[in-house]
C-alpha cells in the first residue's frame, strides 16, 4: 500500500488517538516519580509525534527535533537568550561528564540535565515507534495491554488514582484496536469500492458502539472489592528493608506544616492543598519557627514558652546584625479561605505587620513564631508583612570570629549525650584543611549533593529505640527528605562548634503570574512545607543554608572577598525538586530529586516576562512552520531533489537522480504496480502528465544499465527533461 495512501485523514486521527493513549504513561509521573514540568514534556511529545507522522526527510526531521530537545533543556536548566552559544557549550560539557559517569557505572550521580536529555530522547523514539505500529503495522495490541497493566499497577501500589485513566485508556484502546483491524482487513482483501465512505461508516459505528458500551459499563453499579486491600497490610507489617521502613500500622503521613517534630522520619504523601498566595518582589522561603534542642529522634524548643503581644504590630525580633545590608520590602499574604492557618508566614526579619483585625498578634520569643488569635474569624486571612531582605557578605561571613556568647553556646551547640562518635568524626573529615567557619558550613552543605545521598519521600526510615536519627541517615540509609538533610547538617556543624538551629516553614511555592513592577504571585501548598538550617555568625546574625539534595539556597550572597572564589557559588550539577513551575527570572532548576516531607522546593525555574513571550512566540512559530511544512511536504521534497542534483556534472548523477525520481513520483501519488516495467510505468506517468519526458529518460537509463551504452554528458543533456518532470508534478500537487 502506498505510503501516502496510508497517511490519510483517518490514519491521522488514529495516530492522534495513539498519542492520547501514550499520554496515560506521562500523566502519573508527578505522582510516582520526581518528574516536574509535565506540561513541557507533553508539549514536546506532541511536537515529536506530529513530526514523526509527517515523515520528513531525515536531513530535515533530525535537526528540527534536536532543536526542540535543546529548547526544552534550555527552558529547564539555563537562563539568558536561547540563541546564545555559551549555554550550549556548558551543556555539551555536562553531557561529556555524565557519559563518563555512565562508563564508570556511577548512575546515582547523573545530573538532571542528562536524565532529562535521555528522557527526551526516549519520547522521541516512542513517537517513531507509535508511527511504525499504527501507520505501517496497523497494530497497537501490545502497547495497549502494557498501558492497562501500567495504570493498574500504579493505581494499586501508589497514590495515583487511575479511575478515570483506565476509562480513557480502554475507550481509546478499543477504538484503535477495532479501527486498525478494519483497516488491515480492507488492505488485505483489497476493498477499493467507496473506500472512504466505507471506512467512515465502519469506524463511526465502531466508535459509537464502544463509547456506549464503555459509558454504560462505567455508570452501572459495581461490586465492592471482594478481597481486602493488601497494601495497608504489607506496609503495616513489612520488615525493615535496608532501614527504610516505617509505619507500625499508622499509615503514610501527608506533607504539610505540623507542630510536633519530636519524632522525625517515615514516608509521606504529597498534599497539594493550597495554603496561601503571596505577592512578593524577591524569592525567599517562608519562615514559621525555629527549634534548638535535638533529642536524637527529633527537635523540641528549649526553655519556657514566653509570648509577647505586638504593640501596634511593630516587631522587635532581630535575625540579622545591623551591619548586614538589607532592603525594606513588603509581602502581601492571602491565606486560602478553607485553611485554618494561625501562624504568620514571614519572609525573615519582620519589621511590622499591616492587618485589619483587632486582637493582638503574639510572638513566641524562644522559637520566633508569630501567632494569630484563634477566634474563628477570617479577618486575618489577608495581611501585609514588612520585612528586611538581606544580602550576606561572603567576606563578613568568612572572617567572622567564633567568640560566641554564653546564651548562643548553651542553646545552639547542644548535642545529645548519646550522639554516636562517628557523626563528629565525619564532620571533621568533611572540613579537614578548612579554616573559616563559613567555608566549613559550605563544605557540609555541599556534602549532601553527592556521596550516595538520595532524595526520597517513600522509603524513609524511622529510627528505632537505639538509633540516632542523624546517625541512621548519614551512615545507614542515606535516603530521606528535607528533615533528614537539615537536621543532619545542623548536628554536623554543632559537633564542630558552629551554632545552628533547625527552621521550618515553606519554600517560595509555585510561580503563578506577574503583577508588574517586579511583583510576582506565588501559590504555596502543603506540598511546599520544608525545613532548612540557620547558622549563627558573629557580626552577621542568623544565615539560612539549604542542604537538601535538589534545593538551592534562595537568599543572596555577595562575593566581595577578592582573595578567593565564592564557595557558596552553585555547582552546575545540583538537582531540582519536584514539579515546580517557572518562576520568572534568574533561577536555575536543578536535578530531579523531589521536594518533601517537610517538604517544599528550592529554586525553581525562572523566566522573565520577555523570555516567556519569546519562548511562546518561538514555539508557536515552530508549530506553524511544521504544519505548513507538512502540508507542502511533497513540494519541499521536489525542490530538495532538484537542488541536490542540478549542480552536479558527472554522468553518475543521472542514474542516482533517475532512481530518486521514481521514489518522488511514487510518493506524490504516481504508484508503480509490481507488474509494471520501467517503460510501462513511464508511459503511465507521461500520460498523466501529458508529456513524453519520463519515457525519454527511461530509454537512456535502460541503455546505460542494460546495454552499457552511456552517452557523453548524459546528465547535463537530461537535466532539462528531469526538471520539467518534477516541476510538472509540483504544479499538479
XYZ file of C-alpha atoms in Angstrom:
733
model
C 0.000 0.000 0.000
C 1.278 3.396 -0.966
C 2.666 5.359 1.964
C 0.650 8.468 1.040
C -2.486 6.374 0.886
C -1.765 5.019 4.315
C -1.320 8.530 5.719
C -4.828 9.831 5.098
C -7.125 11.734 7.469
C -8.399 8.521 9.087
C -4.868 7.380 9.828
C -4.039 10.782 11.273
C -6.995 10.597 13.648
C -5.929 7.119 14.718
C -2.411 8.415 15.273
C -3.827 11.181 17.472
C -5.645 8.516 19.498
C -2.343 6.668 19.827
C -0.738 9.844 21.137
C -3.519 10.353 23.681
C -3.096 6.742 24.791
C 0.630 7.364 25.236
C -0.131 10.402 27.421
C -1.572 7.999 30.004
C 2.038 6.978 30.665
C 3.045 10.583 31.308
C 0.143 11.768 33.465
C 1.103 9.802 36.624
C 4.788 10.802 36.566
C 4.485 13.726 39.038
C 2.741 11.379 41.490
C 5.044 8.380 41.266
C 8.400 9.943 40.349
C 10.304 13.170 40.837
C 9.437 14.425 37.353
C 8.402 18.059 37.132
C 7.251 20.368 34.318
C 4.876 17.737 32.950
C 3.214 20.192 30.590
C 6.508 20.898 28.872
C 7.156 17.186 28.320
C 3.632 16.709 26.961
C 4.201 19.583 24.560
C 7.490 18.045 23.434
C 5.774 14.682 22.920
C 3.039 16.259 20.799
C 5.682 18.025 18.712
C 7.735 14.872 18.068
C 4.632 12.783 17.374
C 3.489 15.296 14.777
C 6.900 15.416 13.105
C 7.099 11.618 13.092
C 3.744 11.449 11.339
C 4.925 13.969 8.740
C 7.817 11.639 7.854
C 10.049 14.465 6.703
C 13.409 13.552 5.161
C 15.889 12.698 7.884
C 18.051 15.675 6.959
C 15.112 17.895 7.882
C 13.456 15.937 10.682
C 16.588 15.254 12.734
C 17.766 18.859 13.186
C 14.205 20.070 13.807
C 13.651 17.521 16.583
C 17.123 18.119 18.011
C 16.378 21.839 18.114
C 13.267 21.102 20.179
C 15.325 18.966 22.570
C 17.752 21.843 23.064
C 14.859 24.256 23.544
C 13.410 22.150 26.371
C 16.834 21.743 28.010
C 17.371 25.495 27.818
C 13.972 26.286 29.331
C 14.524 23.891 32.241
C 18.162 24.467 33.089
C 19.519 27.704 31.663
C 18.808 31.423 31.707
C 19.615 34.019 29.114
C 18.789 34.103 25.397
C 18.005 30.811 23.696
C 20.286 31.597 20.764
C 23.289 32.346 22.965
C 26.081 29.890 22.180
C 27.707 29.750 25.634
C 24.979 27.632 27.254
C 25.288 25.011 24.505
C 28.977 24.649 25.348
C 28.082 24.181 29.015
C 25.505 21.587 28.073
C 27.991 19.662 25.919
C 30.481 19.667 28.794
C 27.756 18.310 31.056
C 26.995 15.540 28.546
C 30.648 14.522 28.449
C 30.863 14.388 32.241
C 27.710 12.299 32.518
C 28.760 9.896 29.783
C 31.945 9.318 31.747
C 29.839 8.559 34.833
C 27.841 6.053 32.776
C 31.024 4.325 31.638
C 32.006 4.099 35.305
C 28.535 2.673 36.163
C 28.027 5.600 38.538
C 24.387 6.234 37.735
C 23.423 7.841 41.057
C 25.428 10.994 40.346
C 23.992 11.678 36.900
C 22.725 15.244 36.695
C 19.150 16.195 35.997
C 20.201 17.765 32.696
C 21.475 14.420 31.449
C 18.498 12.499 32.799
C 16.137 14.970 31.165
C 18.084 14.687 27.905
C 17.727 10.897 27.972
C 14.025 11.203 28.784
C 13.512 13.478 25.791
C 15.337 11.019 23.553
C 13.022 8.251 24.810
C 9.982 10.383 23.964
C 11.500 10.993 20.537
C 11.925 7.252 19.922
C 8.434 6.433 21.192
C 6.959 8.887 18.708
C 8.576 6.944 15.872
C 7.526 3.572 17.305
C 3.919 4.709 17.544
C 4.032 5.826 13.907
C 5.521 2.481 12.895
C 2.951 0.474 14.857
C -0.116 2.433 13.743
C 0.697 3.556 10.194
C 2.851 0.662 8.963
C 1.987 -2.422 11.038
C -1.591 -1.349 11.769
C -1.249 -2.916 15.238
C -1.358 -1.489 18.740
C -2.286 -4.510 20.881
C 0.982 -4.835 22.812
C 1.178 -1.153 23.703
C -2.496 -1.112 24.700
C -2.117 -4.126 27.009
C 1.034 -2.659 28.596
C -0.792 0.638 29.167
C -3.645 -1.083 31.003
C -1.189 -3.072 33.135
C 0.803 0.088 33.893
C -2.257 2.023 35.039
C -3.479 -0.895 37.133
C -0.149 -1.353 38.887
C 0.410 2.299 39.754
C -3.199 2.706 40.852
C -2.737 -0.222 43.235
C 0.721 0.447 44.611
C 0.996 4.256 44.535
C -1.093 7.290 45.424
C -2.106 7.815 41.813
C -5.850 7.497 41.203
C -6.250 5.638 37.934
C -10.053 5.515 37.884
C -10.541 7.970 35.031
C -7.255 6.970 33.397
C -8.357 3.372 32.971
C -11.646 4.537 31.439
C -9.853 6.813 28.979
C -7.309 4.147 28.072
C -9.904 1.444 27.500
C -12.054 3.714 25.328
C -9.177 4.895 23.146
C -7.536 1.475 23.054
C -10.614 -0.418 21.890
C -11.332 2.183 19.223
C -7.754 1.850 17.999
C -7.877 -1.948 18.016
C -11.163 -2.056 16.128
C -10.277 0.624 13.581
C -6.844 -0.852 12.854
C -8.395 -4.299 12.411
C -10.861 -2.890 9.882
C -8.039 -1.198 8.001
C -5.945 -4.393 7.969
C -8.890 -6.374 6.569
C -9.556 -3.751 3.919
C -5.931 -3.712 2.827
C -5.590 -7.484 2.906
C -8.763 -8.097 0.926
C -8.159 -5.235 -1.483
C -11.506 -3.492 -0.882
C -11.395 -0.384 -3.054
C -15.047 0.408 -3.824
C -16.253 3.524 -1.979
C -13.278 3.132 0.321
C -13.579 6.434 2.151
C -17.315 6.154 2.657
C -16.992 2.535 3.774
C -14.205 3.352 6.220
C -16.075 6.283 7.699
C -19.222 4.219 8.247
C -17.325 1.286 9.772
C -15.192 3.390 12.094
C -18.114 5.636 13.073
C -20.182 2.597 14.012
C -17.260 1.152 15.941
C -16.729 4.361 17.902
C -20.416 4.699 18.746
C -20.702 1.089 19.957
C -17.544 1.307 22.069
C -18.413 4.657 23.608
C -21.919 3.477 24.506
C -20.699 0.185 25.957
C -17.888 1.754 27.997
C -20.151 4.556 29.238
C -22.821 2.090 30.330
C -20.183 -0.078 31.999
C -18.814 2.966 33.800
C -22.248 4.052 35.011
C -23.568 0.670 36.161
C -23.276 -0.238 39.870
C -20.324 -2.421 40.709
C -19.497 -4.944 43.387
C -17.323 -3.729 46.185
C -13.834 -5.274 46.334
C -14.145 -8.916 47.333
C -10.627 -9.058 48.830
C -9.195 -6.577 51.327
C -6.644 -4.108 50.006
C -3.232 -5.787 50.521
C -1.217 -2.566 50.580
C -2.033 -1.397 54.133
C -1.324 -4.924 55.374
C 2.029 -5.027 53.601
C 3.103 -1.579 54.779
C 1.935 -2.209 58.328
C 3.814 -5.451 58.856
C 6.728 -5.049 56.491
C 10.122 -5.669 57.927
C 12.850 -3.061 57.906
C 14.405 -3.371 54.476
C 17.708 -1.504 54.361
C 16.464 0.625 57.229
C 13.840 2.322 55.121
C 10.512 1.144 56.533
C 8.255 2.919 58.942
C 4.585 2.673 59.643
C 3.754 0.316 62.515
C 0.257 0.323 61.141
C -0.093 4.086 61.304
C -0.108 4.583 57.550
C 1.613 7.199 55.449
C 1.521 10.829 56.530
C 0.730 13.800 54.319
C 3.075 16.678 53.662
C 2.320 19.937 55.394
C 3.160 22.069 58.396
C 2.874 20.462 61.843
C 3.782 21.468 65.380
C 5.206 18.197 66.699
C 8.724 17.403 65.465
C 9.857 15.248 68.372
C 9.896 12.078 66.244
C 11.028 12.592 62.682
C 11.137 10.097 59.835
C 8.843 7.829 57.898
C 7.210 8.144 54.470
C 4.713 10.774 53.483
C 2.377 11.605 50.617
C 2.445 14.959 48.849
C -0.638 17.017 49.634
C -1.210 19.838 47.148
C -3.917 21.574 49.159
C -3.461 25.364 48.715
C -2.378 27.252 51.839
C -1.813 30.820 50.685
C -0.838 33.076 47.822
C 1.837 35.726 48.188
C 2.762 38.790 46.171
C 6.499 39.351 46.520
C 9.433 41.040 44.819
C 12.298 38.789 45.958
C 12.192 34.995 46.194
C 12.679 33.554 49.674
C 11.454 30.835 51.996
C 8.500 31.423 54.308
C 9.720 31.104 57.876
C 7.310 29.998 60.602
C 9.502 28.898 63.525
C 12.867 27.508 64.612
C 13.788 24.798 67.113
C 17.022 24.447 69.021
C 17.093 21.182 71.043
C 17.945 17.958 69.214
C 16.904 14.807 71.110
C 18.341 12.105 68.868
C 14.876 11.428 67.442
C 13.709 14.939 66.515
C 13.517 18.585 67.615
C 11.986 20.459 70.519
C 12.044 24.028 71.789
C 14.095 24.504 74.950
C 13.102 26.751 77.819
C 9.717 28.085 78.843
C 7.313 29.421 76.280
C 7.378 33.223 76.543
C 4.806 35.127 74.493
C 4.803 38.835 73.643
C 1.921 40.813 72.248
C 2.960 43.117 69.444
C 2.294 46.779 70.113
C 0.815 48.468 67.061
C 2.095 45.448 65.155
C 5.701 46.668 65.398
C 8.073 43.735 65.655
C 11.301 43.543 67.625
C 12.693 40.166 66.622
C 16.124 40.522 65.093
C 17.661 37.907 62.802
C 20.473 39.928 61.253
C 23.101 42.262 62.663
C 22.781 45.957 61.866
C 25.868 45.677 59.667
C 24.068 43.406 57.193
C 22.873 45.129 54.018
C 19.088 44.828 53.774
C 16.276 46.079 51.568
C 12.909 47.011 53.056
C 10.222 45.043 51.201
C 6.552 44.175 51.593
C 4.844 40.825 51.041
C 1.068 40.564 50.661
C -0.339 37.296 52.048
C -3.729 35.856 51.084
C -4.499 32.700 53.059
C -6.890 30.243 51.429
C -10.422 30.526 52.789
C -10.612 26.811 53.581
C -7.401 26.767 55.622
C -7.211 27.470 59.337
C -3.576 28.591 59.464
C -2.962 30.702 62.555
C 0.754 31.425 62.160
C 2.274 34.424 60.439
C 4.050 33.477 57.245
C 7.088 35.708 57.326
C 9.958 36.136 54.859
C 12.645 36.616 57.520
C 13.292 39.671 59.650
C 9.818 41.123 60.121
C 9.594 44.837 60.963
C 5.832 45.352 61.033
C 2.516 43.746 60.135
C -0.374 45.507 58.422
C -3.697 43.866 59.251
C -7.344 44.601 59.828
C -8.090 42.592 62.971
C -8.480 43.963 66.472
C -6.851 41.212 68.559
C -3.086 41.388 69.062
C -0.643 39.179 67.216
C 1.671 37.318 69.599
C 5.323 36.357 69.239
C 6.761 33.255 70.889
C 10.230 34.519 71.738
C 12.111 31.230 72.050
C 11.187 29.954 68.580
C 10.313 33.124 66.668
C 6.783 32.038 65.811
C 4.088 34.662 65.328
C 0.529 33.555 66.130
C -2.860 34.980 65.273
C -5.830 34.790 67.637
C -7.815 31.603 67.108
C -11.173 33.292 67.140
C -12.682 31.561 64.147
C -12.661 34.773 62.150
C -11.479 35.009 58.585
C -10.281 38.585 59.033
C -6.638 37.575 59.434
C -6.523 35.746 56.115
C -5.295 38.838 54.265
C -2.401 40.875 55.592
C 0.889 42.514 54.660
C 4.302 41.843 56.148
C 7.020 44.486 56.005
C 10.450 42.930 56.308
C 14.175 43.374 55.725
C 15.534 41.278 52.870
C 19.265 40.558 53.491
C 22.287 40.421 51.215
C 25.004 38.485 53.021
C 28.625 39.492 52.520
C 30.897 36.500 51.870
C 33.812 38.448 53.282
C 31.970 39.233 56.530
C 30.907 35.593 56.878
C 34.350 34.217 56.123
C 36.096 36.434 58.659
C 33.505 36.153 61.421
C 35.111 35.062 64.720
C 33.923 32.184 66.916
C 33.757 34.062 70.225
C 30.096 33.286 70.832
C 28.079 34.441 73.821
C 27.139 32.044 76.592
C 23.465 32.018 75.542
C 24.371 31.124 71.947
C 26.666 28.316 73.092
C 24.134 26.920 75.557
C 21.194 26.760 73.163
C 22.713 26.274 69.743
C 25.667 23.976 70.400
C 23.546 21.475 72.345
C 24.033 17.804 71.445
C 22.505 14.648 72.962
C 24.856 12.709 75.221
C 24.479 9.504 73.244
C 25.278 11.013 69.828
C 27.492 8.426 68.058
C 31.140 9.445 67.821
C 31.282 8.686 64.117
C 28.989 11.667 63.436
C 31.631 14.028 64.841
C 34.382 12.177 63.003
C 32.539 12.544 59.703
C 32.170 16.295 60.227
C 35.902 16.621 60.881
C 36.711 14.581 57.789
C 34.493 16.773 55.607
C 36.087 20.056 56.755
C 39.669 18.800 57.010
C 42.040 21.570 55.986
C 39.328 24.266 56.042
C 39.835 27.167 58.447
C 36.953 29.665 58.423
C 33.554 28.729 59.892
C 31.794 29.893 56.725
C 33.846 27.642 54.469
C 33.164 24.754 56.834
C 29.425 25.441 56.641
C 29.532 25.446 52.829
C 31.557 22.213 52.788
C 28.959 20.483 54.994
C 26.106 21.922 52.898
C 27.652 20.581 49.681
C 28.475 17.187 51.152
C 24.867 16.078 50.688
C 24.924 16.863 46.955
C 26.712 13.571 46.284
C 28.235 10.778 48.349
C 25.334 8.434 47.692
C 22.549 10.573 49.205
C 19.125 10.219 47.601
C 16.004 12.323 47.969
C 13.037 10.076 48.770
C 9.674 10.591 50.437
C 8.536 6.944 50.315
C 11.218 4.561 51.552
C 12.289 6.619 54.563
C 13.427 5.095 57.842
C 12.155 5.802 61.331
C 14.899 5.450 63.976
C 14.397 2.597 66.407
C 14.761 2.877 70.154
C 18.546 2.563 69.962
C 19.019 4.544 66.753
C 20.002 8.168 66.361
C 18.052 9.951 63.602
C 21.115 11.712 62.161
C 23.447 8.747 62.515
C 20.968 6.446 60.774
C 20.604 8.827 57.841
C 24.323 9.591 57.438
C 25.671 6.051 57.678
C 22.863 3.562 57.017
C 20.073 4.776 54.736
C 21.367 7.973 53.060
C 17.807 8.292 51.842
C 15.284 10.864 53.008
C 13.775 14.304 52.589
C 14.383 17.801 53.936
C 14.039 16.881 57.632
C 16.845 14.330 57.264
C 19.144 16.697 55.414
C 18.552 19.821 57.505
C 18.815 18.013 60.848
C 22.000 16.248 59.785
C 23.668 19.469 58.648
C 22.711 21.257 61.855
C 24.156 18.488 64.050
C 27.348 18.050 61.995
C 28.044 21.775 62.380
C 27.330 21.703 66.106
C 29.960 18.994 66.550
C 32.417 21.480 65.004
C 31.424 24.208 67.464
C 29.340 26.203 64.978
C 25.929 27.330 66.346
C 22.897 26.193 64.350
C 19.158 25.864 64.645
C 16.531 23.941 62.721
C 13.983 26.071 60.849
C 10.681 25.073 59.323
C 8.096 26.714 57.135
C 7.505 26.699 53.376
C 9.502 27.213 50.220
C 8.611 30.019 47.835
C 5.972 27.867 46.158
C 4.874 27.779 42.552
C 5.011 30.819 40.287
C 1.526 31.970 39.301
C 1.736 35.307 37.491
C 3.479 38.676 37.262
C 1.650 41.738 38.532
C 4.068 44.393 37.297
C 6.867 46.481 38.795
C 8.769 43.312 39.652
C 5.972 41.895 41.838
C 5.143 38.228 41.275
C 2.442 35.993 42.712
C 3.295 32.541 44.096
C 0.921 29.753 45.169
C 2.079 27.809 48.220
C 0.562 24.433 49.123
C 1.080 21.782 51.778
C 3.500 20.124 49.357
C 5.798 23.144 49.781
C 6.291 22.624 53.529
C 10.036 22.474 54.159
C 12.816 22.615 56.707
C 16.305 24.115 56.460
C 19.197 25.338 58.629
C 20.159 28.705 60.082
C 23.780 29.193 61.141
C 24.900 31.918 63.548
C 27.830 34.184 62.610
C 29.162 36.873 64.927
C 28.633 40.307 63.430
C 26.144 38.946 60.864
C 23.409 37.043 62.676
C 21.379 34.037 61.569
C 22.143 32.995 57.996
C 19.980 30.403 56.133
C 21.577 27.416 54.358
C 19.977 24.715 52.232
C 21.488 21.186 52.440
C 18.564 19.200 50.985
C 19.517 17.420 47.799
C 17.652 19.059 44.953
C 17.326 22.517 46.530
C 19.341 25.728 46.338
C 19.784 28.496 48.852
C 17.438 31.210 47.580
C 18.981 34.055 49.588
C 21.546 36.496 48.181
C 25.247 36.097 48.958
C 27.594 38.856 47.769
C 31.051 37.642 46.753
C 33.046 40.634 47.943
C 36.058 38.625 49.157
C 38.606 39.050 46.365
C 41.082 36.636 47.960
C 39.191 33.570 46.819
C 36.258 32.356 44.806
C 32.870 32.225 46.395
C 32.452 28.776 47.917
C 28.738 29.359 48.065
C 28.564 29.586 44.279
C 26.297 26.887 42.959
C 27.737 23.885 41.212
C 26.304 23.140 37.780
C 25.260 19.613 38.706
C 22.811 20.296 41.537
C 19.414 18.730 41.424
C 15.975 20.126 41.000
C 12.984 19.398 43.091
C 9.609 18.134 42.203
C 7.062 19.609 39.849
C 7.727 23.383 40.206
C 6.740 25.790 37.507
C 8.932 28.515 36.020
C 9.394 31.308 38.392
C 10.322 34.268 36.309
C 13.910 35.372 36.074
C 17.286 34.189 37.063
C 16.551 30.903 38.753
C 18.008 27.607 37.611
C 16.190 24.345 38.286
C 18.398 21.518 39.314
C 18.346 17.767 39.478
C 15.252 15.703 39.670
C 15.157 14.799 43.345
C 11.715 15.843 44.601
C 10.712 18.031 47.453
C 9.141 16.663 50.516
C 8.378 15.852 53.885
C 8.744 18.948 55.422
C 8.545 19.314 52.175
C 8.928 22.079 49.722
C 11.061 23.190 46.874
C 14.250 25.031 46.251
C 14.953 27.444 43.456
C 12.779 26.580 40.558
C 12.981 27.773 37.020
C 12.527 31.473 36.474
C 11.910 33.205 33.176
C 11.345 36.885 32.661
C 8.122 38.035 31.060
C 10.029 38.836 27.877
C 11.537 35.343 27.887
C 8.108 33.801 28.297
C 6.785 35.789 25.356
C 9.806 34.915 23.262
C 9.517 31.223 24.119
C 5.823 31.201 23.334
C 6.312 33.004 20.033
C 9.167 30.693 19.110
C 7.127 27.605 19.923
C 4.099 28.893 18.022
C 6.323 29.710 15.061
C 7.803 26.221 15.083
C 4.346 24.643 15.187
C 3.067 26.819 12.341
C 6.156 26.155 10.238
C 5.848 22.451 10.927
C 2.205 22.495 9.847
C 2.963 24.298 6.597
C 5.956 22.043 6.001
C 3.668 19.038 6.384
C 1.083 20.472 4.016
C 3.762 21.198 1.411
C 5.955 18.207 2.153
C 5.906 16.829 -1.391
C 6.707 20.199 -2.941
C 9.564 20.591 -0.452
C 10.803 17.132 -1.408
C 10.757 18.048 -5.110
C 12.670 21.283 -4.504
C 15.179 19.450 -2.362
C 15.678 16.792 -5.060
C 16.258 19.436 -7.751
C 18.712 21.299 -5.529
C 20.540 18.066 -4.758
C 21.241 17.067 -8.363
C 21.049 20.133 -10.584
C 24.603 21.349 -9.910
C 26.267 18.009 -10.497
C 28.103 17.445 -13.793
C 29.173 13.796 -13.541
C 27.273 11.146 -15.503
C 26.817 9.001 -12.365
C 24.366 11.639 -11.165
C 21.976 10.594 -13.954
C 21.438 7.107 -12.527
C 21.133 8.354 -8.933
C 18.717 11.081 -9.972
C 16.592 8.691 -12.024
C 16.201 6.281 -9.076
C 15.332 9.200 -6.822
C 12.810 10.461 -9.411
C 10.936 7.154 -9.264
C 10.691 7.433 -5.479
C 9.462 11.026 -5.661
C 6.815 10.112 -8.229
C 5.662 7.199 -6.082
C 5.427 9.453 -3.013
C 3.439 12.055 -4.958
C 0.749 9.575 -5.960
C 2.089 8.055 -9.171
C 2.087 4.499 -7.932
C 4.045 1.854 -9.782
C 2.464 -1.588 -9.761
C 4.619 -4.592 -9.042
C 3.950 -5.926 -12.572
C 4.919 -2.691 -14.345
C 8.163 -2.496 -16.291
C 10.039 0.795 -16.302
C 8.724 1.596 -19.785
C 5.138 0.765 -18.831
C 5.408 2.896 -15.702
C 6.985 5.768 -17.693
C 4.154 5.601 -20.216
C 1.614 5.688 -17.360
C 3.246 8.772 -15.806
C 3.692 10.561 -19.135
C 0.026 10.017 -19.914
C -0.998 11.598 -16.608
C 1.448 14.480 -17.066
C 0.684 14.920 -20.772
C 4.362 14.644 -21.722
C 6.965 12.182 -23.055
C 9.856 13.272 -20.844
C 9.943 10.286 -18.482
C 9.870 7.788 -21.378
C 12.857 9.578 -22.903
C 14.791 9.409 -19.626
C 13.807 5.759 -19.167
C 15.168 4.862 -22.595
C 18.515 6.469 -21.749
C 18.513 4.742 -18.338
C 17.894 1.280 -19.852
C 20.630 1.803 -22.440
C 23.123 2.662 -19.764
C 22.086 -0.063 -17.292
C 21.289 -2.985 -19.559
C 23.273 -2.252 -22.749
C 26.153 -0.264 -21.266
C 25.583 2.401 -23.930
C 26.192 5.579 -21.952
C 26.092 8.822 -23.883
C 28.628 11.548 -23.254
C 27.442 14.184 -20.769
C 24.200 12.253 -20.318
C 23.231 14.053 -17.109
C 23.842 17.542 -18.497
C 21.676 16.696 -21.508
C 18.967 15.060 -19.383
C 18.710 17.732 -16.694
C 16.136 19.914 -18.547
C 13.784 16.954 -19.008
C 14.345 15.942 -15.364
C 13.457 19.431 -14.138
C 10.423 19.587 -16.435
C 9.005 16.352 -14.994
C 9.423 17.447 -11.363
C 8.027 20.920 -11.967
C 5.073 19.419 -13.818
C 4.387 17.149 -10.837
C 4.793 20.084 -8.454
C 2.238 22.163 -10.324
C -0.323 19.361 -10.101
C 0.039 18.857 -6.306
